Coordinates of C-alpha atoms and ligand atoms in Angstrom, one line a residue:
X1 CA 99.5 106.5 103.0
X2 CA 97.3 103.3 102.8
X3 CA 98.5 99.7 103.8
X4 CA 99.6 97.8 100.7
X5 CA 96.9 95.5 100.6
X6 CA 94.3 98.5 99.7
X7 CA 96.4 98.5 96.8
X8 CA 97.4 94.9 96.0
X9 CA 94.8 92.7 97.5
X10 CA 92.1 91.1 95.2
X11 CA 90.2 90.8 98.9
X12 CA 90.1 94.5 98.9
X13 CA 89.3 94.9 95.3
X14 CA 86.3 92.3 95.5
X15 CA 84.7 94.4 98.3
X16 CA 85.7 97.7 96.6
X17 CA 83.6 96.5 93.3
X18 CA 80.6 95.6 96.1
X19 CA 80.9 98.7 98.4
X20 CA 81.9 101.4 95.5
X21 CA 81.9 100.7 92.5
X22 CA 77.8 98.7 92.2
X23 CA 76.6 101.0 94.8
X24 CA 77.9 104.5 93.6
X25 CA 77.2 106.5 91.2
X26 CA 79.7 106.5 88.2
X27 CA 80.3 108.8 85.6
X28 CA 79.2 107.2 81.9
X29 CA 79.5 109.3 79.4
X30 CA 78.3 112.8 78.2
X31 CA 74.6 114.0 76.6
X32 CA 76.9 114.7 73.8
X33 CA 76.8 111.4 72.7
X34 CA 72.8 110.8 72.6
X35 CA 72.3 113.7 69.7
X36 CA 68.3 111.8 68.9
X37 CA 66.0 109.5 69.7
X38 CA 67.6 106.4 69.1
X39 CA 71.2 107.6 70.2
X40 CA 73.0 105.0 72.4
X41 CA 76.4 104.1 74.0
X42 CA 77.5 101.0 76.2
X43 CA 78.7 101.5 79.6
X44 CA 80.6 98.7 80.7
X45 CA 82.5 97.8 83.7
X46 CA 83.2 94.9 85.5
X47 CA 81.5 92.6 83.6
X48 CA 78.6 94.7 83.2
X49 CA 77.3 95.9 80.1
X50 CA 74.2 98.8 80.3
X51 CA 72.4 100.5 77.2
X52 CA 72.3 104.2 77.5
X53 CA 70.0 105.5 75.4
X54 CA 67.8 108.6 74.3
X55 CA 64.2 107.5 73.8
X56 CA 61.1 109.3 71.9
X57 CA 61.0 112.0 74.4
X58 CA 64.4 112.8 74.8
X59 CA 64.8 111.3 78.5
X60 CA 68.4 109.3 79.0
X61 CA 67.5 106.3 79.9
X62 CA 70.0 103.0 81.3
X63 CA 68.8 99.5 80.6
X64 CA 71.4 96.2 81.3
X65 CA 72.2 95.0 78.2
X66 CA 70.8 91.7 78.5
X67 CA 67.5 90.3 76.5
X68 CA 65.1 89.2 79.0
X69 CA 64.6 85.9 77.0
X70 CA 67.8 83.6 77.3
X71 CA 70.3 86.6 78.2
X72 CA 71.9 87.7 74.9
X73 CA 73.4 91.2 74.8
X74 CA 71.2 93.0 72.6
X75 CA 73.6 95.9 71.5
X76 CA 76.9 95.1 70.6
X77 CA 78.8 98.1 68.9
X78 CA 79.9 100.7 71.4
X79 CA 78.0 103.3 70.3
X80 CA 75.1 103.6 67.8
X81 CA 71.4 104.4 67.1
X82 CA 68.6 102.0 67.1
X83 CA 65.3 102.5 65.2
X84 CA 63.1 103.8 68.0
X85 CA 63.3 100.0 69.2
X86 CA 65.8 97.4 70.6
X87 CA 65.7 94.3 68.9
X88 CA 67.8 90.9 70.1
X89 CA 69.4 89.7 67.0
X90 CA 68.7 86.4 68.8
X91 CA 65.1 85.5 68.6
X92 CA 63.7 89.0 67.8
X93 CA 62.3 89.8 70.8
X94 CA 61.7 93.9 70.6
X95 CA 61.5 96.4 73.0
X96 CA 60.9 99.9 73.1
X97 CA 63.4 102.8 73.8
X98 CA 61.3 102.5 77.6
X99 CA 62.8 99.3 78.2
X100 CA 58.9 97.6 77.7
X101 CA 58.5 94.5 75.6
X102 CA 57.0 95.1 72.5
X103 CA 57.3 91.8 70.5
X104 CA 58.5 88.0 71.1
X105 CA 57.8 85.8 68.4
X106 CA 56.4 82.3 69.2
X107 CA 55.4 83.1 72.9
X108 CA 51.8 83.7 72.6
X109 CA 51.3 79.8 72.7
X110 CA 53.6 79.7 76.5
X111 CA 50.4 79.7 78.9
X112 CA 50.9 82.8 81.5
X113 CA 53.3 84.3 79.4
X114 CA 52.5 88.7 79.4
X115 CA 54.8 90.8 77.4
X116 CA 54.3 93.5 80.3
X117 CA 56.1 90.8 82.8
X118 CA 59.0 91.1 80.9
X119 CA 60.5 94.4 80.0
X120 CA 64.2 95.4 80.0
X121 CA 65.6 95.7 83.5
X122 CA 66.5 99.3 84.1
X123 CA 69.9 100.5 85.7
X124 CA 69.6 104.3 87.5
X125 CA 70.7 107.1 85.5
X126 CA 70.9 110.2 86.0
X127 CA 72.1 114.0 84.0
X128 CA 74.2 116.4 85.8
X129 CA 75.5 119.5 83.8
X130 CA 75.6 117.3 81.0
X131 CA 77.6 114.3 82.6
X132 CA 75.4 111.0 82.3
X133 CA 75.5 109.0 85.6
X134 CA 74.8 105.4 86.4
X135 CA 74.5 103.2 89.2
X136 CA 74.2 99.7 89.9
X137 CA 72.6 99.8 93.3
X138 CA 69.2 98.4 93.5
X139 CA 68.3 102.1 95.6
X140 CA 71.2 104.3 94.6
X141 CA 71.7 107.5 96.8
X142 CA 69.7 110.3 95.6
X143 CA 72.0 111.8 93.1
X144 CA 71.3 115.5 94.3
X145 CA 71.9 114.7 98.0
X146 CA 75.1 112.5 96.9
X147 CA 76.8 115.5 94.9
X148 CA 75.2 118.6 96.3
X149 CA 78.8 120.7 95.9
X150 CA 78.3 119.8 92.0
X151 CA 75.2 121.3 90.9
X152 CA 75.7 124.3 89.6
X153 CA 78.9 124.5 90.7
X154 CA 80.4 124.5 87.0
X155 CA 77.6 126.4 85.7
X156 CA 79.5 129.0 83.7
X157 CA 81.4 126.4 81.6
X158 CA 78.0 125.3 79.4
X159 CA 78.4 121.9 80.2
X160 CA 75.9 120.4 78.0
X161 CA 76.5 122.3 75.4
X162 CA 80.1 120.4 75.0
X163 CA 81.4 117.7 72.6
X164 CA 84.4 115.3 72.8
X165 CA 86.8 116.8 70.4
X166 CA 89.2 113.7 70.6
X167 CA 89.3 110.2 72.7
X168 CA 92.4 108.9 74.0
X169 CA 92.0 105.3 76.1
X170 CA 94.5 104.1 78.1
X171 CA 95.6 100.9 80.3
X172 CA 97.8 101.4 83.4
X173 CA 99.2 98.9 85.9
X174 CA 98.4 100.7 88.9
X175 CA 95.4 100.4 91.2
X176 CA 92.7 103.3 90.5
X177 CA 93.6 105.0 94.0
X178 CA 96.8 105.7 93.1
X179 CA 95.8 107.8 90.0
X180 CA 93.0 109.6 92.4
X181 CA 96.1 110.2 94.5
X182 CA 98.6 111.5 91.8
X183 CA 95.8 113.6 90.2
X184 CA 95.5 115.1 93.9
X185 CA 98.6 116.8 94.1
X186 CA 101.0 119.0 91.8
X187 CA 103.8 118.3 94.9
X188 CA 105.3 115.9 92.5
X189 CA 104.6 118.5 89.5
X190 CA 107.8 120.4 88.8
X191 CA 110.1 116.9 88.8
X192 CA 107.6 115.2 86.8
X193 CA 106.3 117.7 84.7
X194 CA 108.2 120.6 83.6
X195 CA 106.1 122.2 81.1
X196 CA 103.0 121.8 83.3
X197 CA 104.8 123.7 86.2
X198 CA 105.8 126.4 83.3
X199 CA 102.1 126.7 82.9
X200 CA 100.6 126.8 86.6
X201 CA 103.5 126.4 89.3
X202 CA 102.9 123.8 91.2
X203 CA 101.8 126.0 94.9
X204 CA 99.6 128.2 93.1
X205 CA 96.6 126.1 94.0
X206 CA 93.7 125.6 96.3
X207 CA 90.7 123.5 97.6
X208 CA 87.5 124.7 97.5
X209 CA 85.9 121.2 98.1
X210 CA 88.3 119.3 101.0
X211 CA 86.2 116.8 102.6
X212 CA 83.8 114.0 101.0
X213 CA 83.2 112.8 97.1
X214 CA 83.9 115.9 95.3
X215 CA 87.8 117.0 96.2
X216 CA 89.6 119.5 94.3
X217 CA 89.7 123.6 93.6
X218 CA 91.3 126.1 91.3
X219 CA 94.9 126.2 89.8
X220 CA 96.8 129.8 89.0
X221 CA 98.2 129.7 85.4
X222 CA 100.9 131.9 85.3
X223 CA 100.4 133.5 81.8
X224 CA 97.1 135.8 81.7
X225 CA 94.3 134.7 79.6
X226 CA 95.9 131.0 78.8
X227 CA 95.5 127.9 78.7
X228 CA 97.1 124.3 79.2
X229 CA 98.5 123.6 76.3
X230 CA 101.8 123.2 74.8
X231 CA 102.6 126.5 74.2
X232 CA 100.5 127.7 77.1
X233 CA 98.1 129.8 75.0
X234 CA 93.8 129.3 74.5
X235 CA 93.3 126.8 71.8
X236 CA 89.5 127.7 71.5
X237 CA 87.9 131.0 72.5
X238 CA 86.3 130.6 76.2
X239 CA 83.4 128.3 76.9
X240 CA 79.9 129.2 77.8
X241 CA 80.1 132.1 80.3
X242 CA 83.4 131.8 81.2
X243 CA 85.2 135.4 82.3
X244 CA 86.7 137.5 84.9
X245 CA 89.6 135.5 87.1
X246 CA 88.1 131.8 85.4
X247 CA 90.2 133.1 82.1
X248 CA 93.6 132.6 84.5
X249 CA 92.7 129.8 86.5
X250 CA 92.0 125.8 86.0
X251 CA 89.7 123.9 87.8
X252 CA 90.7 120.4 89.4
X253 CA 88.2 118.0 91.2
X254 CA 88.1 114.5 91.6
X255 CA 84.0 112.6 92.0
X256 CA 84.4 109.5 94.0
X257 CA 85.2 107.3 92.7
X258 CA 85.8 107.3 88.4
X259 CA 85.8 110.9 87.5
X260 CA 88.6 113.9 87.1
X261 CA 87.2 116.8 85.9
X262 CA 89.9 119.7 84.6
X263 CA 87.9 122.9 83.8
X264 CA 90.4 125.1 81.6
X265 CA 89.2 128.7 80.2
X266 CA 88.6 127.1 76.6
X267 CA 87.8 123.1 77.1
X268 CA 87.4 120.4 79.6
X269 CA 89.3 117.7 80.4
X270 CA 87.5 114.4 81.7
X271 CA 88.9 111.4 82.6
X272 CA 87.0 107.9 83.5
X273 CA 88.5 105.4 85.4
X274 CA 87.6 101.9 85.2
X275 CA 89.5 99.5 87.4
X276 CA 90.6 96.2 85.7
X277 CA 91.6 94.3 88.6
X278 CA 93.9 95.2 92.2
X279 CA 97.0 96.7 90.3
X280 CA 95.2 97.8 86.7
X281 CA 93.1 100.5 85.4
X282 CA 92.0 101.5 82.3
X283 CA 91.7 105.0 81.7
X284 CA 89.1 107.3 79.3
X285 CA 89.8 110.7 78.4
X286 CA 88.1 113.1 76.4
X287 CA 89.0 116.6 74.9
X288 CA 85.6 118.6 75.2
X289 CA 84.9 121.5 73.4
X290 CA 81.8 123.9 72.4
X291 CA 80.0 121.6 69.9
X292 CA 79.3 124.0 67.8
X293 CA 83.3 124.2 67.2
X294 CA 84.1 120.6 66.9
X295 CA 85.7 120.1 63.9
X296 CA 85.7 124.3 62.5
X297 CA 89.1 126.3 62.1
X298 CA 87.8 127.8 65.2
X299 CA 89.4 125.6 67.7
X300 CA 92.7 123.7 67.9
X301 CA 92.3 121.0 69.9
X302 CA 95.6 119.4 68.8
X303 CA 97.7 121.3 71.4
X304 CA 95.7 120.8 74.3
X305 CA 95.4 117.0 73.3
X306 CA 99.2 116.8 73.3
X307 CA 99.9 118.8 76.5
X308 CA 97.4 116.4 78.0
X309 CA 98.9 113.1 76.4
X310 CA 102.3 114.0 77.2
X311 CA 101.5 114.9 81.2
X312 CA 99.0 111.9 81.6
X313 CA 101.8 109.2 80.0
X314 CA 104.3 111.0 82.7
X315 CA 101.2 110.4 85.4
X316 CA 101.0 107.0 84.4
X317 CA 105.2 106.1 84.5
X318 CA 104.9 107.7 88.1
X319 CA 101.8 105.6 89.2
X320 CA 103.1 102.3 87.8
X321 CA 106.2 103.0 90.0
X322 CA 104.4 103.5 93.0
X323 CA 102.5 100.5 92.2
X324 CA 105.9 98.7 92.2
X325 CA 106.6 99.9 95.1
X326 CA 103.9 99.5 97.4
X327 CA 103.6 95.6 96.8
X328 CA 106.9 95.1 98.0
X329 CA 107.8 93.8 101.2
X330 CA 109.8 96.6 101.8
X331 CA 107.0 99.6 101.8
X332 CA 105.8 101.1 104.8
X333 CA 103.6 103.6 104.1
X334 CA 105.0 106.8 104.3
X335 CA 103.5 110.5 105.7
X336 CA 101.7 113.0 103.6
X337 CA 103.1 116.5 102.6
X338 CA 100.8 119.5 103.9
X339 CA 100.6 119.5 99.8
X340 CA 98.6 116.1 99.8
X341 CA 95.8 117.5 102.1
X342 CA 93.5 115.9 99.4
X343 CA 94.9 112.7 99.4
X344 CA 94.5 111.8 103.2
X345 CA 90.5 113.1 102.3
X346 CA 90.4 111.3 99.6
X347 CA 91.7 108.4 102.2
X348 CA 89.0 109.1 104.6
X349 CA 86.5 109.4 102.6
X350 CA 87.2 105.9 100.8
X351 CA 87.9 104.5 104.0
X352 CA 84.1 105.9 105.2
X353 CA 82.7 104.2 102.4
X354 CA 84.3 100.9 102.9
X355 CA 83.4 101.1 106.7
X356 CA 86.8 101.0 107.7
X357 CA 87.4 103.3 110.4
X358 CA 90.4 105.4 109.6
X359 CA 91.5 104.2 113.3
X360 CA 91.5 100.7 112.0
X361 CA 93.4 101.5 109.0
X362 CA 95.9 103.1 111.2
X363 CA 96.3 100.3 113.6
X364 CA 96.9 98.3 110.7
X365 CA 99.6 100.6 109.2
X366 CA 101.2 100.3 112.7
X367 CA 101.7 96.0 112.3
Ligands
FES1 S1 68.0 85.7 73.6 FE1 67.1 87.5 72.9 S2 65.4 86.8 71.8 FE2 66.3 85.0 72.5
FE2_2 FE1 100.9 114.6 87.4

């Protein structure tokens, strides 16, 4: 394990949220949710607030959400559609769905002042299977070159063609890399959850991805042709192109460093992380099915919602206990189990991008 202070120190929090969280990319939402021209949805973390919308063409396009004039946010329900144009509801300066300034009242008389000199200021974005990504870095990573294992990797599942079928948001007093940790290992699975370990016992896994951003691999369920639910059986027929062996298996990864993706037969699982402060995170998860089935007889989503509900609030009693525990005085951190392979990656990898050397981390385990 980790030192404590990677889990209780605002010190390593404030250079997490520079060195991760504004200079990764993170997982904002899904294409889904930008059905026309006009669509949008707020991203917000950390104080931050970016506009992602859909403009005339149909690109997905990221935009802070602050008017270029005296600051104001310029959209403030979570999710809408604007008429082909942002408008501040302060002093009506416009813009277009490209971020360029269209209109500001009373400024043709400020000497100098050039509409084109002031247009929204743009936030990377970027579409992957679907999955809308942002990033706060002034040069963000090239996203191909950051998650080559992803693309294509999921392919089969129709990605795109998804829709959340439900929304369940959650708060937890435990630092975000304990829930990476917890979702990175089904060692804890038949104590914690029994009816999870019915469905897929808990050694019947493997990593296909065990080094870097993109951990995780494929789960054996042990009834043919099912599905995580709470009576273990499909609750929608199989997505996309899904067939063969995919029908008894699901598919666990973790993206560095807000994103679990759980691929079953019939729907996906996504959760968001967004870390609140050193010991608290607030978590986003959606039920996504084939959009064409949201809301027809066709699909159930009711008993994979409550499978899911029921094994995350388990998660979250176990990660608020190790939380507990690792900001006492009394924790040493303790060795990995041959089952938590992914955790000490997961370990090296954060420690990579926080340019600790796992030597260091070591030596400090050792004071
Ligand atoms: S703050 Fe937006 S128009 Fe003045
Ligand atoms: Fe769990």
């Amino acid at each position: 394990m980790l030192p404590a202070e990677f889990y209780t120190s605002l010190e390593v929090f404030t250079r997490e949220r520079e060195q991760v969280f504004r200079r990764h990319w993170l997982y904002a939402g899904h294409v889904s949710e930008l059905p026309e021209a006009g669509s949008y949805f707020l991203f917000e973390l950390d104080g931050e607030s970016v506009v992602v919308v859909r403009d005339g063409e149909g690109t997905v396009r990221a935009f802070h959400n602050v008017c270029r004039h005296r600051g104001s946010a310029l959209c403030r329900e979570a999710a809408g559609r604007v008429p082909g144009k942002i408008q501040c509801a302060y002093h009506a300066w416009t813009y277009g769905l490209d971020g360029a300034l269209l209109a500001a009242p009373n400024m043709h008389d400020v000497a100098d002042f050039r509409l084109e000199d002031w247009p929204l200021r743009a936030v990377a974005v970027e579409v992957c299977e679907g999955f809308v990504f942002a990033s706060f870095a002034e040069v963000p990573e090239p996203f191909a070159a950051a998650h080559a294992p992803l693309l294509g990797r999921f392919a089969r599942w129709h990605l795109p063609e998804l829709a959340s079928a439900h929304r369940t948001c959650y708060e937890v007093e435990a630092n975000w890399k304990l829930l990476f940790q917890n979702y990175s290992e089904c060692y804890h699975c038949p104590v914690a959850h029994p009816l999870l370990n019915r469905l897929t016992p808990y050694r019947a896994a493997w990593n296909d991805l065990d080094e870097g951003p993109i951990l995780g691999g494929p789960m054996k369920m042990s009834r043919e042709g099912g599905s995580m639910t709470m009576d273990g059986r499909r609750c929608a027929p199989p997505l996309g192109e899904v067939g063969g062996e995919d029908l008894n298996l699901v598919h666990y990864y973790t993206i560095f460093p807000n994103l679990f993706l759980s691929l079953h037969p019939d729907y996906v699982l996504v959760h968001r992380l967004e870390p609140l402060g050193p010991a608290r995170t607030r978590i986003r998860c959606d039920w996504f099915f084939d959009r064409r089935r949201v809301g027809t007889p066709e699909i159930d989503p009711a008993r994979a919602v409550e499978f899911w509900d029921l094994t995350n609030r388990q998660d979250w009693d176990l990660v608020t206990g190790a939380q507990r525990g690792v900001a006492s005085s009394g924790y040493v951190p303790g060795p990995y189990a041959e089952l938590e392979s992914q955790l000490a990656a997961f370990d090296r990898h954060y420690l990579r991008v926080l340019g600790e050397e796992p030597t260091l981390a070591r030596e400090r385990r050792a004071r």
